[in-house]
Every structure is written in structure tokens, then in C-alpha cells.
mmCIF file of C-alpha atoms and ligand atoms in Angstrom:
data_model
loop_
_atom_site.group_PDB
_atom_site.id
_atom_site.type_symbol
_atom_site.label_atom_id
_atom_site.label_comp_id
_atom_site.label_asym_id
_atom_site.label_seq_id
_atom_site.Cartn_x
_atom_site.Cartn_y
_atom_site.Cartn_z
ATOM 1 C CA UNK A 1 190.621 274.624 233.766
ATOM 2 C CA UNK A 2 188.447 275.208 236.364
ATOM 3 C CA UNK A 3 184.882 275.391 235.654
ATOM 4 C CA UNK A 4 181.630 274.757 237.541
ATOM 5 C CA UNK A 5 179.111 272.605 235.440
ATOM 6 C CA UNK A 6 176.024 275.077 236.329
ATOM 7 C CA UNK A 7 174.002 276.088 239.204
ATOM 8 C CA UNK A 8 174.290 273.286 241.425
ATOM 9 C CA UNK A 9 178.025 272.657 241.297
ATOM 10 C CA UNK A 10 178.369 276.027 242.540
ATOM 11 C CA UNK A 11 176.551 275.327 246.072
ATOM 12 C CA UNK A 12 179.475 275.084 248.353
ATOM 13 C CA UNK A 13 183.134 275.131 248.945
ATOM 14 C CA UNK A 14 182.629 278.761 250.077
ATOM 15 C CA UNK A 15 185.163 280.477 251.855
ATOM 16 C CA UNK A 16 186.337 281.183 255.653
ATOM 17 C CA UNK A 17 187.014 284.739 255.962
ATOM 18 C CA UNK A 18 188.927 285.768 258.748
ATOM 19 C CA UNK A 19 186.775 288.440 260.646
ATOM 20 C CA UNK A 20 189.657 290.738 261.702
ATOM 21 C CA UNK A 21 188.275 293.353 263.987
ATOM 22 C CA UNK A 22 186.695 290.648 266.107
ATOM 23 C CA UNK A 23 189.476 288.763 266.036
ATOM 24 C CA UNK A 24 191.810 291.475 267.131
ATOM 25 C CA UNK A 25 189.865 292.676 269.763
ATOM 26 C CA UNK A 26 189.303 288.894 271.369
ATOM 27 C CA UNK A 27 192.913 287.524 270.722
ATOM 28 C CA UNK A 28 190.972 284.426 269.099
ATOM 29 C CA UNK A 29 190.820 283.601 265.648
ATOM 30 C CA UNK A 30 186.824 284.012 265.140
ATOM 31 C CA UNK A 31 186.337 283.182 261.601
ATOM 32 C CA UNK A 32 183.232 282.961 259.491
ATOM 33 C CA UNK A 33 181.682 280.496 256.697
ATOM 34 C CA UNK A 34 180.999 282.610 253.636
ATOM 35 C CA UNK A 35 177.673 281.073 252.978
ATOM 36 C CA UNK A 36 176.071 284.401 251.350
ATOM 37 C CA UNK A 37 178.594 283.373 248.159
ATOM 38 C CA UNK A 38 176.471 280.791 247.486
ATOM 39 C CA UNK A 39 174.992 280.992 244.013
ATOM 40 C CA UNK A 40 171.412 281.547 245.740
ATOM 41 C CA UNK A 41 172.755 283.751 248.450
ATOM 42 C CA UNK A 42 172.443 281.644 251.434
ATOM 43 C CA UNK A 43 173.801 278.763 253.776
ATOM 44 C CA UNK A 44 170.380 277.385 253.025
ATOM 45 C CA UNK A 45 170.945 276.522 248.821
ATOM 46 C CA UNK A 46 173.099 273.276 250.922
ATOM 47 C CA UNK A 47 170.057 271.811 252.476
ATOM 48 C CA UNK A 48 167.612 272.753 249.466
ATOM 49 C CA UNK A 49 169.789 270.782 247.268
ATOM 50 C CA UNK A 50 170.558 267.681 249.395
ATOM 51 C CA UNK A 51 166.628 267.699 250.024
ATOM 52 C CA UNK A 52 166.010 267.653 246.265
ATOM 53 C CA UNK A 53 168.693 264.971 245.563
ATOM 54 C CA UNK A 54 167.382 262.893 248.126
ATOM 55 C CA UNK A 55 164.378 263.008 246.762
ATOM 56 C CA UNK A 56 165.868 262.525 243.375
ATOM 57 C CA UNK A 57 168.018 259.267 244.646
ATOM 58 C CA UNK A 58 164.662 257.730 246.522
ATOM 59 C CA UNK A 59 162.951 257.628 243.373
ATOM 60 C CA UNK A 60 159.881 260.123 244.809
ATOM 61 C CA UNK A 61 160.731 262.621 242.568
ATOM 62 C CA UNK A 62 160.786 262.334 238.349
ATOM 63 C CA UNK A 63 161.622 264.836 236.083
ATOM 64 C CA UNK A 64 159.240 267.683 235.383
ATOM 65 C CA UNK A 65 158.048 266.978 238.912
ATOM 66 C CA UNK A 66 157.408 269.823 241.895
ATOM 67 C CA UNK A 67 158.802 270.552 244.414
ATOM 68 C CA UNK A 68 156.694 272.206 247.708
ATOM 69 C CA UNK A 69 157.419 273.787 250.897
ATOM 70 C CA UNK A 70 156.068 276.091 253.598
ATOM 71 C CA UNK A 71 158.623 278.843 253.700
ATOM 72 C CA UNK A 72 159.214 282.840 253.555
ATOM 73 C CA UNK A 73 162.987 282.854 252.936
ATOM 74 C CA UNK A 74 165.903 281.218 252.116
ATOM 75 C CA UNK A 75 165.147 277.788 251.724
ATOM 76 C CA UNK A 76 162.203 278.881 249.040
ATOM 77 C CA UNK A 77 164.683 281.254 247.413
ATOM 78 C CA UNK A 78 167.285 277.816 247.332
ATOM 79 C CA UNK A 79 164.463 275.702 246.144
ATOM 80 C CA UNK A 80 163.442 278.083 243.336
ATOM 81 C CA UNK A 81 166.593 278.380 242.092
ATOM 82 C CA UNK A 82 167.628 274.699 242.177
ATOM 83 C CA UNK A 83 164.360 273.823 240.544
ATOM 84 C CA UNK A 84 165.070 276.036 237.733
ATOM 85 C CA UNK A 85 168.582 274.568 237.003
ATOM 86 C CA UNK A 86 166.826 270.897 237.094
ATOM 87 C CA UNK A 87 163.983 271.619 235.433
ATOM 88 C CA UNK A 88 161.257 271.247 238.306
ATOM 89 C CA UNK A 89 158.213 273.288 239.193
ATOM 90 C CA UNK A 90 158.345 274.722 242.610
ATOM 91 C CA UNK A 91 155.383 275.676 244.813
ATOM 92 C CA UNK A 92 155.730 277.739 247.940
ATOM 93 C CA UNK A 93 153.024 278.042 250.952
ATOM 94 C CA UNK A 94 153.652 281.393 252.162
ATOM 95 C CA UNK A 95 151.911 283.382 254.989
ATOM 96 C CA UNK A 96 149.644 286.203 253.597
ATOM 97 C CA UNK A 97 151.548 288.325 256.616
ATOM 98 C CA UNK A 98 155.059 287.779 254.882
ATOM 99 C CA UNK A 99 156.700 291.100 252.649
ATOM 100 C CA UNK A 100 155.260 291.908 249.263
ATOM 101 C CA UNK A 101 159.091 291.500 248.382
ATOM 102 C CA UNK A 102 159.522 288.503 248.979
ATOM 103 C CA UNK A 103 156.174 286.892 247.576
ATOM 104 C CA UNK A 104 157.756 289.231 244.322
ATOM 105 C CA UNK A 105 161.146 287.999 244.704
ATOM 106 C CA UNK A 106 159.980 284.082 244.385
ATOM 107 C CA UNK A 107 157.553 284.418 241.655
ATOM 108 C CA UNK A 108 160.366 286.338 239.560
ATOM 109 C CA UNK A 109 162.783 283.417 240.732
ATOM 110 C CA UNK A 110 159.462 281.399 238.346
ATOM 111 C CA UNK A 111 158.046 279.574 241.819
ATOM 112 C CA UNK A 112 154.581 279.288 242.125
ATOM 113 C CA UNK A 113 153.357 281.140 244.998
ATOM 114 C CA UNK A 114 150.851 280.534 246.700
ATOM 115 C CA UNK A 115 149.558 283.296 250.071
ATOM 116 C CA UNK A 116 147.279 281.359 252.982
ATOM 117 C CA UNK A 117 146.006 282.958 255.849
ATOM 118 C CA UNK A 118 148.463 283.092 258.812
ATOM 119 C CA UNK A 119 147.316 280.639 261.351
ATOM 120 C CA UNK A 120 149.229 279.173 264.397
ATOM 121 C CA UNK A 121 151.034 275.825 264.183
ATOM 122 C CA UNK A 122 148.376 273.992 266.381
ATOM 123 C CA UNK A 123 145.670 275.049 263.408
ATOM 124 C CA UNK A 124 145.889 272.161 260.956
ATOM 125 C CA UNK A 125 145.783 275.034 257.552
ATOM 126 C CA UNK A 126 148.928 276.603 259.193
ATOM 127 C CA UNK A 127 151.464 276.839 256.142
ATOM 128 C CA UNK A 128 153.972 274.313 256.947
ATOM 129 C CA UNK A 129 151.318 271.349 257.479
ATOM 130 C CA UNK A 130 149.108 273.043 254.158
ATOM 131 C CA UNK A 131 152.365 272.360 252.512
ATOM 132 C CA UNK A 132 152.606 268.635 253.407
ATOM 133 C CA UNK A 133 148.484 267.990 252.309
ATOM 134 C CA UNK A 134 149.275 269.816 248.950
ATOM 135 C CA UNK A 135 152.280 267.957 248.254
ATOM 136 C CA UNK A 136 150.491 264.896 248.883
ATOM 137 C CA UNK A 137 147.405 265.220 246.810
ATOM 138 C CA UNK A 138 149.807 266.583 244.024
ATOM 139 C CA UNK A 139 151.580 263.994 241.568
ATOM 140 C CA UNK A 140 155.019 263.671 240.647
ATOM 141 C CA UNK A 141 155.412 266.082 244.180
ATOM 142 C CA UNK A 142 157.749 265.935 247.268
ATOM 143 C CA UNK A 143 157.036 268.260 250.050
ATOM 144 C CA UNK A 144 160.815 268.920 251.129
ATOM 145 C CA UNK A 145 159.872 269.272 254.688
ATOM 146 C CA UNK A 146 163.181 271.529 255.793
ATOM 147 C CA UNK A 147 162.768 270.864 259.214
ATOM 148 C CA UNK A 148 162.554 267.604 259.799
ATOM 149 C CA UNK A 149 163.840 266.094 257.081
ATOM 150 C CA UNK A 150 167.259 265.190 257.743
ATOM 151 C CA UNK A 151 168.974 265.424 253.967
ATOM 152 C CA UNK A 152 169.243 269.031 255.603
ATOM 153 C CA UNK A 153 171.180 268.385 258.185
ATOM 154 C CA UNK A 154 173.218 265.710 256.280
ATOM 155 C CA UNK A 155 174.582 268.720 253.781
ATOM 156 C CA UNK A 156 176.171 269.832 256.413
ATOM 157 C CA UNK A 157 177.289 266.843 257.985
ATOM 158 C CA UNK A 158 178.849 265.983 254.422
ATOM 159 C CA UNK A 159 179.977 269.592 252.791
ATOM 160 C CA UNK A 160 179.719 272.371 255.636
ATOM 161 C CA UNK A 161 181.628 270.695 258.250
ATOM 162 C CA UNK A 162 184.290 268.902 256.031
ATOM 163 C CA UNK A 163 185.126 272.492 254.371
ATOM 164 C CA UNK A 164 185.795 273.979 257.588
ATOM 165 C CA UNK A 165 188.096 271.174 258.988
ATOM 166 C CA UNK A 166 190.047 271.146 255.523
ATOM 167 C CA UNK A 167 189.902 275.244 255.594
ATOM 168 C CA UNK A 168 191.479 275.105 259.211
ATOM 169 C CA UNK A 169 193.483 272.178 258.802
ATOM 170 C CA UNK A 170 191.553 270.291 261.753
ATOM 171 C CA UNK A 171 192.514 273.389 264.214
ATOM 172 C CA UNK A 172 188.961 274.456 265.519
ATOM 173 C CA UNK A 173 188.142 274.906 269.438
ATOM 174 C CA UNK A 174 184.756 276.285 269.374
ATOM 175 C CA UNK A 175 181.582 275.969 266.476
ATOM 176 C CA UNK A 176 178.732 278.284 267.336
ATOM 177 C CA UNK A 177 175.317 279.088 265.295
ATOM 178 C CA UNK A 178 171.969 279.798 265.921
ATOM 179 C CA UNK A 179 169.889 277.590 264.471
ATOM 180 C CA UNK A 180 166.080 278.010 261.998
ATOM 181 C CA UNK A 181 165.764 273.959 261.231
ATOM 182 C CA UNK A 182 169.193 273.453 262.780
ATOM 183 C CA UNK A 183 170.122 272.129 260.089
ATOM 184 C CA UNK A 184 173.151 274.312 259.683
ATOM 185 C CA UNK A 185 174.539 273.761 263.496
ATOM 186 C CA UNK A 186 173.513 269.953 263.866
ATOM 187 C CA UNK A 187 175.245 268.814 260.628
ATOM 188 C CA UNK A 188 178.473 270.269 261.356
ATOM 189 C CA UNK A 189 178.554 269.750 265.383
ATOM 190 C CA UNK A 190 177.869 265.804 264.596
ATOM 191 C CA UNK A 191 180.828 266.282 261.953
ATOM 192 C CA UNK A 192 183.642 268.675 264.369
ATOM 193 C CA UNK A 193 182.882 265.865 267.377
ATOM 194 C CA UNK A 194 183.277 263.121 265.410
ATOM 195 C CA UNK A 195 186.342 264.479 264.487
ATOM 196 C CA UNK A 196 187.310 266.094 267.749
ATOM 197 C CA UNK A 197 184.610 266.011 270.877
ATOM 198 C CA UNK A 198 187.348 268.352 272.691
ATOM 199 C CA UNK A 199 185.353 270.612 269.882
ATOM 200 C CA UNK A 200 183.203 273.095 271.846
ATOM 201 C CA UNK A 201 179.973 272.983 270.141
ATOM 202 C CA UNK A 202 176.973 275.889 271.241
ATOM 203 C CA UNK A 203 174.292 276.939 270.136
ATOM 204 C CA UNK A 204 173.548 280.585 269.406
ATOM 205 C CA UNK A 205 170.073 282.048 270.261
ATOM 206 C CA UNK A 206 168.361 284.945 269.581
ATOM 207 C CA UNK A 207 165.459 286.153 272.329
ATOM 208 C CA UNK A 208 162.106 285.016 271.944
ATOM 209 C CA UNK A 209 163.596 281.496 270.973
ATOM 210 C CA UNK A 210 163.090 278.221 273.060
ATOM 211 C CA UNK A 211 166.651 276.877 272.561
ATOM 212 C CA UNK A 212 168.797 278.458 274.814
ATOM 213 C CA UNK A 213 166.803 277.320 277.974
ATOM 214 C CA UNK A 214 166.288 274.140 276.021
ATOM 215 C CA UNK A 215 170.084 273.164 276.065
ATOM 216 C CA UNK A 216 170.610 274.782 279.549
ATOM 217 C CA UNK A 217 167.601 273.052 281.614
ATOM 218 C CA UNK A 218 166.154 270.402 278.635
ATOM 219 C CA UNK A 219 162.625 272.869 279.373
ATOM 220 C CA UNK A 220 162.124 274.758 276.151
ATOM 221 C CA UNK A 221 160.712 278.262 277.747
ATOM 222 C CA UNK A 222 161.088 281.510 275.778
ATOM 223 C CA UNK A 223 160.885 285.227 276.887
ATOM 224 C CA UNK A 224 161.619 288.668 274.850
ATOM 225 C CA UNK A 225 161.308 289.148 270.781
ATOM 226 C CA UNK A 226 163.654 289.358 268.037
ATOM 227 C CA UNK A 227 164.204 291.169 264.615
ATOM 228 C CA UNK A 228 166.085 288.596 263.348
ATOM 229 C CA UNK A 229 164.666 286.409 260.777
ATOM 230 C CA UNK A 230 164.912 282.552 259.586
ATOM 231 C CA UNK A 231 166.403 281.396 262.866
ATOM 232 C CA UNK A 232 165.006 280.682 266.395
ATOM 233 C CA UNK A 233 162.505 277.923 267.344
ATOM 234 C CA UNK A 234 160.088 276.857 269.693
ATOM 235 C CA UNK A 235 160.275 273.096 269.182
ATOM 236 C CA UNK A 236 163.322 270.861 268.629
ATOM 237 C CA UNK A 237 163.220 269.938 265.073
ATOM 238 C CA UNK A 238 164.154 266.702 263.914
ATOM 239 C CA UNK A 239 167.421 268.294 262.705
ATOM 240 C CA UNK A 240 168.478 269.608 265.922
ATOM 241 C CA UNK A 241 167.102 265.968 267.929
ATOM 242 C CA UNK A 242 170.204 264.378 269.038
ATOM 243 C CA UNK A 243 172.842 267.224 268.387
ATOM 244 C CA UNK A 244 175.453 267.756 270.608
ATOM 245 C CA UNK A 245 175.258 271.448 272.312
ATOM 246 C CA UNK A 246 178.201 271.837 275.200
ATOM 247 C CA UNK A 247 176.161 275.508 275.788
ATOM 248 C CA UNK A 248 173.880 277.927 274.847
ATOM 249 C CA UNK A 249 174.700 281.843 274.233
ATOM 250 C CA UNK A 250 171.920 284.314 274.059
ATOM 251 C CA UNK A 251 172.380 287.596 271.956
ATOM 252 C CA UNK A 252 169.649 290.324 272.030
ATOM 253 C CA UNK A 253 169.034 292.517 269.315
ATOM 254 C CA UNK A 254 170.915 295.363 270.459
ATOM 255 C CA UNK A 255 174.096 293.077 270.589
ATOM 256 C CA UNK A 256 173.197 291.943 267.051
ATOM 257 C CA UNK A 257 173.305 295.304 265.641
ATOM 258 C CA UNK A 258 176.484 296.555 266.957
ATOM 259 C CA UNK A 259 178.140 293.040 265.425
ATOM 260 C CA UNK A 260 176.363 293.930 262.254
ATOM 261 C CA UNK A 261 177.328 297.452 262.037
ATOM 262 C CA UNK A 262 180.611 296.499 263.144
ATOM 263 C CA UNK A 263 181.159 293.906 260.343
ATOM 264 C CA UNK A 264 180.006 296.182 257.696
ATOM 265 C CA UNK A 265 181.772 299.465 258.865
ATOM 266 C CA UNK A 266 185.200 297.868 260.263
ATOM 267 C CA UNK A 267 185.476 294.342 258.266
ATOM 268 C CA UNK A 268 183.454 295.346 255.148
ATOM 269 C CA UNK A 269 180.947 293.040 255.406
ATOM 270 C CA UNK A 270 177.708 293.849 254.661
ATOM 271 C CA UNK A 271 175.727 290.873 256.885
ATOM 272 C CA UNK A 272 171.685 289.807 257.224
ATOM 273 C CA UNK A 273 171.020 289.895 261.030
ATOM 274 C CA UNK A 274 170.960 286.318 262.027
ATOM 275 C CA UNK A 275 174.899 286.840 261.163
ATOM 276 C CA UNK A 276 174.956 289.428 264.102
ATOM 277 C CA UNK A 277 173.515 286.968 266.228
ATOM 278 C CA UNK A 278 176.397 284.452 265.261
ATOM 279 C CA UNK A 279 179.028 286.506 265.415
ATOM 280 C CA UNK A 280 177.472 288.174 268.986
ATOM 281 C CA UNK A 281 177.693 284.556 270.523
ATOM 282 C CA UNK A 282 181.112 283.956 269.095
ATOM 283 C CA UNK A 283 182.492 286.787 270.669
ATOM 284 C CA UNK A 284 181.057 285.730 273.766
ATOM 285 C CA UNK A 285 182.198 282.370 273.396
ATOM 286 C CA UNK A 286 186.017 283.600 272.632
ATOM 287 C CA UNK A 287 185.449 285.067 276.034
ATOM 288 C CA UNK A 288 184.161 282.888 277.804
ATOM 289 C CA UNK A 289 187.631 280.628 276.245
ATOM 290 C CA UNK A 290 190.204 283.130 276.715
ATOM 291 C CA UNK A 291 193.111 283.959 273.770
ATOM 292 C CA UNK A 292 194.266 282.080 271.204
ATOM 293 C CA UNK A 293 191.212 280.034 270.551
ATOM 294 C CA UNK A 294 189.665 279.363 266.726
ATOM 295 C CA UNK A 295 185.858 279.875 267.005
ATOM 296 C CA UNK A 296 184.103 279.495 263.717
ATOM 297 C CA UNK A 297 180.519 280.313 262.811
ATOM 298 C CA UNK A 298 178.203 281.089 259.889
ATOM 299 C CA UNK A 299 178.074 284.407 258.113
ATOM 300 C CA UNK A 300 174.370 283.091 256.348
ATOM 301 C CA UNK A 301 173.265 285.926 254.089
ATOM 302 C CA UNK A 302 173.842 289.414 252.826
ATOM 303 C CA UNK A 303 172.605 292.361 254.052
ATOM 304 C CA UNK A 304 170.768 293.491 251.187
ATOM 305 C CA UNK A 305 167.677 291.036 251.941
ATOM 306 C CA UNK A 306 167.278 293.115 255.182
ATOM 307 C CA UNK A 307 168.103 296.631 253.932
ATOM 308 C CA UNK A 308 164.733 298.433 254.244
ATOM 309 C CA UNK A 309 164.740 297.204 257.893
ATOM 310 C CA UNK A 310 168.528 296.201 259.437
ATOM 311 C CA UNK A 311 169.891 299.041 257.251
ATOM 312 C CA UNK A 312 166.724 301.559 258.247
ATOM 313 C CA UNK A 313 167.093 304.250 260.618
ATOM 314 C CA UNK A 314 163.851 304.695 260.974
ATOM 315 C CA UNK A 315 162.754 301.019 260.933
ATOM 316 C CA UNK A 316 165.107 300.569 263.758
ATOM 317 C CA UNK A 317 163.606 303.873 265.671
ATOM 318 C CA UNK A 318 160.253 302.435 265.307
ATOM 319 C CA UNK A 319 160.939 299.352 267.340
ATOM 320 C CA UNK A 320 163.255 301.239 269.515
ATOM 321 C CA UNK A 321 166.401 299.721 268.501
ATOM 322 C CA UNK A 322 168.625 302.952 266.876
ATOM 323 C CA UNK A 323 171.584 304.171 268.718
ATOM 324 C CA UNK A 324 174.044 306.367 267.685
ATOM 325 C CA UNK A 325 176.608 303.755 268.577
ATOM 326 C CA UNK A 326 175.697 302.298 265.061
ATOM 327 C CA UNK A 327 177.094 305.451 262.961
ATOM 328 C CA UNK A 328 179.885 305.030 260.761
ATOM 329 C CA UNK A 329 182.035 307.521 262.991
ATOM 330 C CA UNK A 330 182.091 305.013 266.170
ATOM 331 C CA UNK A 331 183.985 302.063 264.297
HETATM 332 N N1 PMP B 401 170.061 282.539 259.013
HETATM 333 C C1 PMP B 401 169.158 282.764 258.049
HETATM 334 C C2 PMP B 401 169.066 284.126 257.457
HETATM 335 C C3 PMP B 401 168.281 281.740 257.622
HETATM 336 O O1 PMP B 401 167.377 281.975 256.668
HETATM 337 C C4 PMP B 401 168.386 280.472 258.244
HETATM 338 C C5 PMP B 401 167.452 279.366 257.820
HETATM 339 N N2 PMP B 401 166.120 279.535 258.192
HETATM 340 C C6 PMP B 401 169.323 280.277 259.253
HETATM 341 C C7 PMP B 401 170.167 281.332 259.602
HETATM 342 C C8 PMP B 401 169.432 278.983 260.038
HETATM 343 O O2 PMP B 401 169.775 277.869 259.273
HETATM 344 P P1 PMP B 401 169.246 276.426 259.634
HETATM 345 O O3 PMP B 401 167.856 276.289 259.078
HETATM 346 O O4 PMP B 401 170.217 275.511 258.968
HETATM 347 O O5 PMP B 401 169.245 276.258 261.114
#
């Protein structure tokens, strides 16, 4: 028999899909970690649930406690759903700016949600550091802190990273990701060069985001925007302090869509954006290597969160981002 004892055993030990058109068309193997099968439909269900463990194991949190964060994605959408299967209360800090959909989506997931106005992170009631106060004054509470707390990072030190090197059988040459908390890219980078440090490690970045010239010049400086959601960053979290990054790839939205539409209309996939980001740099990257590499990154979440926007014609006309190179008839 094989049978998953609820919720939580089902985080994990996703697969590694072979992504075929982009792999014929490099000559590398560029394969991606099927992190939208997880039960809560993202890479970030890991981190939410070695967070609450953590917690759990520390002693700071006892049952029928709450768990609170500062978050308009994945991470609350993880949380929500974990807290359910352990019986814990969960209270999101969300930016009154953020989609009806998803304030909707978290309250029907039973999280207590909570709008603020959106301030910048300098302003001391900006959502992340309201988070940290309410958790504080609130008993039985642990504010799970996704970015700097490193349980986050450690999931993927401990499950991402080892499923890959069993998946591949130890044959990886390249690991690229963009990164939100970096937890995702930090965790398994410190696991593929413990293992290997011949194991080219980079960082994916989308514009607007400080990284890139972060791990080419150690100056965080940022320029352009990005559609892309849950990833880039303007600091270096404790979850990315310390990782190792051999490069840095930028990918611009317009690069992002065509991996996107590519994924869904030649490979099937049906991808959120920070995906075409990933797979954008890891096309790159097999470049950059030549034939006959493996280059592995993150496929993070479906589509369907993004479909009134990714999957919008007209969304994408109104921030001048359509081309007909997206249509089903060019792939
Ligand atoms: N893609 C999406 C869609 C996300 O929500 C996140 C998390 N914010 C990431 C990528 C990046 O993951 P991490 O926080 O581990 O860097």
C-alpha cells in the first residue's frame, strides 16, 4: 500500500518533468521541479510547513495556537492550509492594495484576514513588521517570519535538493531560480555544492529586482518593473545571506511570456509567471554551457492563479506586453 497519512505527508517528493521543447531546442537536459503538485499548489507549502514544525519542535507553538504572517500569496495559501490539517488558527496581514481574490481565496481556505493600509517597508505599520507586533501581543502565536527565518530555507536544504539529486541520480551541472525569500534557491544551492561545488548555482532575476546586480557587483541597484509576482527583492534576506550564486541571469517580461506560452502550448504546461522567469534563465544558462548539460529549476505554481492577467489579452495589452508571437499558431 501506498498511502499518504493527510495533508502534510503530501508536501513533497514531487516530480522532475523533463521540459522537452526546451530541451530539444538547447541540446541540454533542462528539467523542472513539479512544485505546483503540491497539495497547496506551490513550492512554498515546503517552507510553510518546516516553519510551522519548527515552531512546533521549539515548543513556541501549542495546539489550538495561531499562526501569523505578512503575505499576499503562496506562503499564506501554504499556511492556511497546513493550519487547517493541524488544527491551528491562521492570521494573515495583507495589503489593502492586494486582489479581492486573493483576500477571498484565504478566508475560504478559513484564515483570518486581516487588510492594512499599504505603507513602505521603512514605515513601522508596513504589513510584514504589523505582522511581527501582532504575533507578539497575541498568545499561543508565532509570527512565521518567511523571510528570514531559516526553517524556510532548511526545507529545501533537507527535501527540495535531496529529491532532485536522487531524481537525477547526482547528474546535475547547473541549478537556477529566482528567488521571493530565497528560500527555494538557497536551500538547494547549499545542498547541490555540498554535494558537488563543480554544481553551477545562479540566480534568476526578474527586472525591477536588486539581486542580479547584487551577485554581479555585491551593490544591490535595481532598474525596470516586472509582472511577475512572489519573487524579486530589494534586500538580501536572511535566507539568501550566505548562499552560493556562481551568476546572475536577468529575464524581462517579454522573455517570460514567450517561456510561458511556450510551456503551455508546446510542453502542456500551464505555468504562473515566475516559472517563465526560471525557465527564461535556464535557457540562457544551457547557453551560456553549451550541449549536453542538465540544468534544473523550479516550475513553482500553476497558471490558473494568474489567469485573469498572464492568460489576459487584454491585461497584457494594457501594460504593453501582447504580441502575436504568443498565439497558439507560432509554437
Ligand atoms: N514563485 C512564486 C509564484 C512564489 O510565490 C514564490 C515565493 N514568494 C517564489 C517563486 C520564490 O520562492 P522563495 O520564497 O523560496 O524564494
Amino acid at each position: 500500500m501506498d498511502i499518504k497519512s493527510g495533508f502534510v505527508a503530501t508536501i513533497g517528493n514531487t516530480p522532475l518533468i523533463r521540459l522537452n521543447s526546451f530541451s530539444e531546442a538547447t541540446g541540454c537536459e533542462i528539467l523542472g521541479k513539479a512544485e505546483f503538485l503540491n497539495p497547496g499548489g506551490s513550492v512554498k507549502d515546503r517552507a510553510a510547513l518546516f516553519i510551522i514544525k519548527d515552531a512546533e519542535e521549539q515548543g513556541l507553538l501549542q495546539p489550538g495556537g495561531t499562526v501569523v504572517e505578512g503575505t499576499a500569496g503562496n506562503t499564506g495559501i501554504g499556511l492556511a492550509h497546513i493550519c487547517n490539517a493541524k488544527g491551528y488558527k491562521c492570521l494573515i496581514i495583507i495589503p489593502e492594495t492586494q486582489s479581492q481574490e486573493k483576500m477571498d481565496m484565504l478566508r475560504t481556505l478559513g484564515a483570518e484576514v486581516r487588510p492594512v493600509p499599504a505603507v513602505p517597508y521603512k514605515n513601522p505599520d508596513n504589513y510584514v513588521k504589523l505582522s511581527a507586533r501582532i504575533a507578539a501581543e497575541t498568545p499561543n502565536a508565532i509570527w512565521a517570519n518567511q523571510f528570514d527565518n531559516l526553517a524556510n530555507r532548511r526545507a529545501h536544504y533537507e527535501t527540495t535538493g535531496p529529491e532532485i539529486w536522487a531524481q537525477t541520480d547526482g547528474q546535475v551541472d547547473g541549478w537556477v531560480a529566482a528567488t521571493g525569500t530565497g528560500g527555494t534557491y538557497a536551500g538547494a544551492a547549499m545542498f547541490f555544492k555540498d554535494k558537488n561545488p563543480d554544481i553551477r548555482c545562479v540566480v534568476a532575476d526578474p527586472m525591477g529586482s536588486g539581486l542580479y546586480s547584487y551577485v554581479k557587483t555585491g551593490e544591490i541597484s535595481t532598474s525596470g518593473n516586472s509582472i511577475t509576482e512572489g519573487i524579486g527583492n530589494s534586500r538580501v534576506t536572511a535566507n539568501m545571506a550566505g548562499a552560493p550564486a556562481d551568476d546572475a541571469i536577468q529575464v524581462n517580461d517579454h522573455e517570460a511570456l514567450q517561456a510561458v506560452y511556450q510551456l503551455l502550448y508546446k510542453d502542456g504546461l500551464f505555468m504562473g509567471g515566475s516559472v517563465g522567469i526560471n525557465v527564461g534563465a535556464a535557457v540562457k544558462l544551457a547557453k551560456q554551457m553549451g550541449p549536453g548539460h542538465t540544468i534544473v529549476t523550479i516550475l513553482c505554481d500553476s497558471g490558473a492563479r494568474y489567469q485573469s492577467r498572464l492568460f489576459s489579452q487584454d491585461w497584457l495589452k494594457s501594460k504593453e506586453l501582447w504580441s502575436d508571437s504568443l498565439l497558439p499558431s507560432n509554437f
